[in-house]
XYZ file of C-alpha atoms in Angstrom:
328
model
C -9.780 -3.407 55.815
C -13.167 -2.136 55.876
C -16.046 -3.175 53.392
C -16.201 0.300 52.178
C -12.505 0.330 51.279
C -12.337 -3.118 49.893
C -15.260 -1.973 47.458
C -13.445 1.388 46.484
C -10.261 -0.694 45.533
C -12.587 -2.861 43.702
C -14.107 -0.071 41.813
C -10.434 1.515 41.222
C -9.398 -1.798 39.751
C -12.232 -2.027 37.406
C -11.621 1.685 36.104
C -8.007 0.883 35.626
C -8.562 -2.308 33.569
C -11.364 -0.635 31.579
C -9.058 1.928 30.702
C -6.121 -0.491 30.049
C -8.414 -2.494 27.648
C -9.477 0.694 25.869
C -5.920 2.073 25.670
C -4.885 -1.447 24.069
C -7.752 -1.454 21.848
C -6.944 1.979 20.526
C -3.457 1.276 20.034
C -4.378 -2.035 18.029
C -6.962 0.137 15.961
C -4.346 2.966 15.193
C -1.415 0.973 14.290
C -2.410 -2.620 13.194
C -6.542 -2.417 12.856
C -8.807 -0.484 10.668
C -7.326 2.911 11.803
C -3.646 1.988 11.399
C -1.478 4.897 10.334
C 1.120 2.082 9.060
C -0.466 2.558 5.705
C 0.301 6.187 5.830
C 3.436 6.000 7.944
C 5.781 3.301 8.131
C 7.449 2.515 11.307
C 10.948 3.107 9.659
C 10.185 6.619 8.614
C 7.912 7.611 11.540
C 9.208 10.921 12.959
C 10.921 10.944 16.537
C 9.398 12.449 19.354
C 5.690 13.963 19.118
C 4.047 14.550 15.877
C 0.608 15.138 14.411
C -1.345 14.030 11.557
C -2.766 16.700 9.990
C -4.374 15.047 6.847
C -4.435 11.635 5.477
C -5.788 11.301 1.990
C -5.839 8.239 -0.359
C -5.144 9.533 -3.929
C -5.304 7.411 -7.252
C -1.539 6.706 -7.074
C -0.687 6.595 -3.362
C -1.728 7.022 0.477
C -0.799 10.424 1.606
C -0.229 11.614 5.125
C 0.559 15.317 5.994
C 2.436 15.603 9.256
C 3.785 18.390 11.551
C 6.294 17.832 14.091
C 8.451 20.305 15.909
C 7.456 23.063 13.351
C 8.701 20.988 10.191
C 6.310 19.595 7.674
C 6.733 16.080 6.305
C 4.717 14.709 3.388
C 4.358 11.125 3.186
C 3.617 9.069 0.033
C 2.715 4.973 0.933
C 4.442 5.126 4.355
C 7.596 7.163 3.364
C 8.575 10.646 3.547
C 8.365 12.145 -0.311
C 9.421 15.490 0.837
C 9.454 17.839 3.701
C 10.425 21.245 5.064
C 13.483 19.875 7.128
C 17.172 20.622 6.455
C 18.145 16.982 5.212
C 15.633 17.644 2.556
C 17.627 20.667 1.342
C 20.854 18.440 1.245
C 19.150 15.773 -0.563
C 18.016 18.297 -3.407
C 21.310 19.655 -3.536
C 22.893 16.353 -3.865
C 20.062 15.219 -6.525
C 20.238 18.496 -8.570
C 23.527 19.930 -8.810
C 25.785 17.152 -9.832
C 24.054 16.684 -13.288
C 23.745 20.177 -13.638
C 27.425 20.643 -12.976
C 28.362 18.219 -15.646
C 25.695 19.324 -18.511
C 27.245 21.179 -21.341
C 23.890 23.381 -21.560
C 21.481 24.104 -18.657
C 18.332 25.834 -20.492
C 15.733 22.980 -20.806
C 15.250 21.092 -17.779
C 13.016 17.882 -17.296
C 11.994 16.986 -13.587
C 9.683 13.922 -12.883
C 8.573 13.582 -9.446
C 8.981 16.982 -8.677
C 5.679 17.970 -7.070
C 7.144 19.134 -3.949
C 8.853 21.992 -5.805
C 12.082 21.619 -3.802
C 14.269 20.253 -6.860
C 12.596 22.794 -8.892
C 13.776 25.575 -6.523
C 17.424 24.341 -6.813
C 17.294 24.514 -10.682
C 16.045 28.019 -10.578
C 19.563 29.066 -8.920
C 20.980 28.900 -12.501
C 20.225 31.911 -14.148
C 21.030 30.440 -17.848
C 18.068 28.184 -17.203
C 15.148 28.973 -19.352
C 12.676 26.491 -19.150
C 11.619 23.871 -16.329
C 9.057 21.206 -16.823
C 8.128 19.769 -13.517
C 6.084 16.554 -13.697
C 4.253 14.479 -10.924
C 1.592 11.685 -11.464
C -0.090 13.040 -8.212
C -2.307 15.937 -8.351
C -2.326 16.046 -4.763
C 1.460 16.276 -4.270
C 1.668 19.292 -6.774
C -1.059 20.896 -5.181
C 0.989 20.702 -1.776
C 3.959 22.117 -3.534
C 1.896 24.973 -5.000
C -0.244 25.940 -2.083
C 0.870 24.425 1.430
C 2.176 27.624 2.869
C 4.996 26.175 4.851
C 6.158 24.154 1.922
C 5.694 27.179 -0.370
C 7.971 28.959 1.924
C 10.584 26.463 1.604
C 10.625 26.056 -2.098
C 10.571 29.690 -2.495
C 7.192 29.662 -4.467
C 9.215 27.667 -7.221
C 6.122 25.980 -8.897
C 4.655 29.313 -9.624
C 7.736 30.623 -11.093
C 7.343 31.892 -14.717
C 10.057 29.797 -16.271
C 8.218 26.667 -14.594
C 5.699 24.507 -16.292
C 3.972 22.128 -14.176
C 2.288 18.955 -15.442
C 0.082 16.239 -13.983
C 1.005 13.106 -15.605
C 2.506 9.605 -15.349
C 6.115 10.249 -16.147
C 6.525 7.114 -18.556
C 3.465 8.508 -20.697
C 4.652 12.113 -20.460
C 8.074 11.124 -21.917
C 6.538 8.967 -24.470
C 4.555 11.679 -26.006
C 6.842 14.421 -25.279
C 8.299 16.540 -27.955
C 11.830 18.382 -28.010
C 14.907 17.514 -26.013
C 16.136 18.561 -22.551
C 19.704 19.480 -21.462
C 19.196 17.941 -18.003
C 16.837 15.181 -16.937
C 16.190 14.645 -13.059
C 14.143 11.386 -11.751
C 12.991 11.528 -8.368
C 10.588 8.918 -7.810
C 9.265 6.451 -5.368
C 10.579 2.812 -5.131
C 8.199 0.370 -6.537
C 6.477 -2.077 -4.256
C 4.008 -4.589 -4.054
C 1.175 -2.527 -3.824
C 2.486 -0.311 -6.728
C 4.335 -2.520 -8.877
C 3.750 -0.448 -11.792
C 6.278 2.134 -10.567
C 8.904 -0.463 -11.816
C 8.130 0.880 -15.399
C 9.855 4.190 -14.235
C 13.162 2.253 -13.630
C 13.121 -0.080 -16.400
C 15.759 -0.570 -19.118
C 13.087 0.341 -21.465
C 12.021 3.789 -19.743
C 15.732 4.744 -19.793
C 16.293 3.949 -23.460
C 13.548 6.502 -24.281
C 15.714 9.348 -22.968
C 18.279 8.604 -25.599
C 16.304 10.562 -27.912
C 15.212 13.160 -25.328
C 18.655 14.317 -24.179
C 20.751 17.200 -25.748
C 24.270 16.056 -26.510
C 26.252 16.853 -23.814
C 23.464 16.571 -21.474
C 23.104 14.624 -17.952
C 20.352 12.423 -16.086
C 19.909 12.257 -12.222
C 18.528 9.521 -10.826
C 17.733 9.200 -7.044
C 18.535 5.502 -6.084
C 16.885 5.171 -2.401
C 19.101 4.434 0.587
C 22.759 3.364 -0.361
C 23.403 2.231 3.466
C 20.500 -0.077 3.956
C 19.902 -1.254 0.369
C 23.091 -1.122 -1.664
C 21.627 -3.683 -4.195
C 19.056 -1.394 -4.920
C 21.677 1.367 -6.206
C 23.778 -1.055 -8.294
C 20.748 -2.732 -10.024
C 19.449 0.947 -11.011
C 23.279 1.396 -12.468
C 23.152 -1.758 -14.324
C 19.761 -0.819 -15.837
C 21.160 2.577 -17.035
C 24.230 0.800 -18.249
C 22.294 -1.646 -20.207
C 20.031 1.290 -21.582
C 23.401 2.635 -23.066
C 24.781 5.420 -20.653
C 28.153 5.866 -18.791
C 27.303 6.193 -15.179
C 28.987 7.804 -12.098
C 27.545 6.601 -8.933
C 27.595 8.830 -5.904
C 26.203 9.017 -2.306
C 25.621 11.817 -0.032
C 26.288 10.441 3.823
C 24.262 11.488 6.815
C 24.716 8.601 8.882
C 25.814 10.388 11.943
C 22.642 12.753 11.465
C 20.017 10.745 10.282
C 21.586 7.101 10.203
C 21.046 7.142 6.171
C 23.234 7.588 3.335
C 21.245 8.196 -0.020
C 22.459 7.126 -3.357
C 22.453 8.525 -6.815
C 23.396 7.723 -10.356
C 24.550 10.268 -12.802
C 23.905 9.222 -16.442
C 25.755 10.528 -19.394
C 26.518 9.748 -23.269
C 30.312 10.299 -22.651
C 32.240 9.068 -19.657
C 32.515 11.869 -16.630
C 34.991 11.527 -13.814
C 34.343 13.522 -10.317
C 36.951 16.085 -11.467
C 34.454 17.043 -14.100
C 32.153 18.318 -11.452
C 32.338 22.031 -11.087
C 29.322 23.568 -9.281
C 28.792 27.129 -10.493
C 26.159 28.300 -7.824
C 26.555 28.547 -4.215
C 25.363 25.701 -2.277
C 24.905 25.069 1.461
C 26.037 21.525 1.732
C 28.093 20.756 -1.406
C 31.540 21.753 -0.106
C 34.862 20.464 -2.045
C 35.430 18.171 0.677
C 31.752 16.892 0.731
C 32.031 16.350 -3.110
C 35.396 14.370 -2.803
C 33.240 12.026 -0.044
C 30.433 11.730 -2.532
C 32.263 10.007 -5.343
C 34.319 7.875 -2.768
C 31.994 4.647 -2.837
C 32.681 2.846 0.489
C 33.999 -0.962 0.196
C 30.845 -2.041 2.265
C 28.691 -1.025 -0.614
C 30.911 -1.799 -3.278
C 30.850 -5.546 -2.543
C 26.986 -5.880 -3.707
C 27.838 -4.330 -7.185
C 28.552 -7.793 -8.655
C 25.184 -9.396 -7.961
C 23.522 -6.281 -9.734
C 20.380 -7.248 -11.718
C 18.845 -5.337 -14.406
C 15.061 -4.007 -14.083
C 12.750 -4.408 -17.198
C 9.114 -3.658 -17.771
C 8.595 -7.344 -17.194
C 10.155 -8.179 -13.953
C 10.264 -7.238 -10.134
C 13.937 -6.679 -9.577
C 13.486 -3.747 -7.177
C 10.327 -4.891 -5.632
C 12.456 -8.095 -4.693
C 15.207 -6.077 -3.228
C 13.100 -3.801 -1.557
C 11.226 -6.658 0.117
C 14.409 -8.641 0.964
C 15.685 -5.701 3.178
């Protein structure tokens, strides 16, 4: 081997090592260091395949990331998808909205807390008898996306601009404490409390749920989104126990997309009087809530049910839901 060839090999080796080090430093910066995306996109909820982060914003309430992947848009809050323009988002909104809407005696005045994306509002607007929808979100950025981010506006059909809809930027707890009047249906679609945002626990507490006793019309219904049943059944049962402690009858249900997305979402239907699955009659067309699907939604698998005995009640002064989230 000539001296010239040896020198060339050393040069190429040096270039390779330099590029390798720079690559490793970039990966460290991006995923663990100061430039980490993990504060914005959790490893658990990271999109499969290629994606691009269009925008990262730190708001007073959360760290928000706007992500585009394969023509779909995902809006993250504190690392987890809050809403998106995907088909599973449509499934989720149908499951959350149409069950309480189906059992409520009236559907004229609706309150949605955590509805900045406008997707749940879109589903409520399918009911012609609904006259007034109040959509509340604590984060002005989320509401701005729901009103002005064109892919999302197209997906939610401009729901937040509809004349029946009033949008409010406010903490959900504060809004309810100072609100006047009553609602026929109340929807709670809120992010889980966490170590970084423990104050969110006040939106899942027995004290908060008791406020709705005076805000819910006779024959009204409350729908509560309860995280992922398949990975955190204790979380769902604790919300049920908390609602029961606040004086409601609870019908838990789930929406299984384990085959498609490896998830099974949990929900609680809360009413003043007992409700059975046979009372659920959806009066508007839906894409995903077929009779067979509805029958499955109210059958809680044994693997989830065994955790019910350990359910604890969330209050304004404890960390029950945070501890559950941290133990998963």
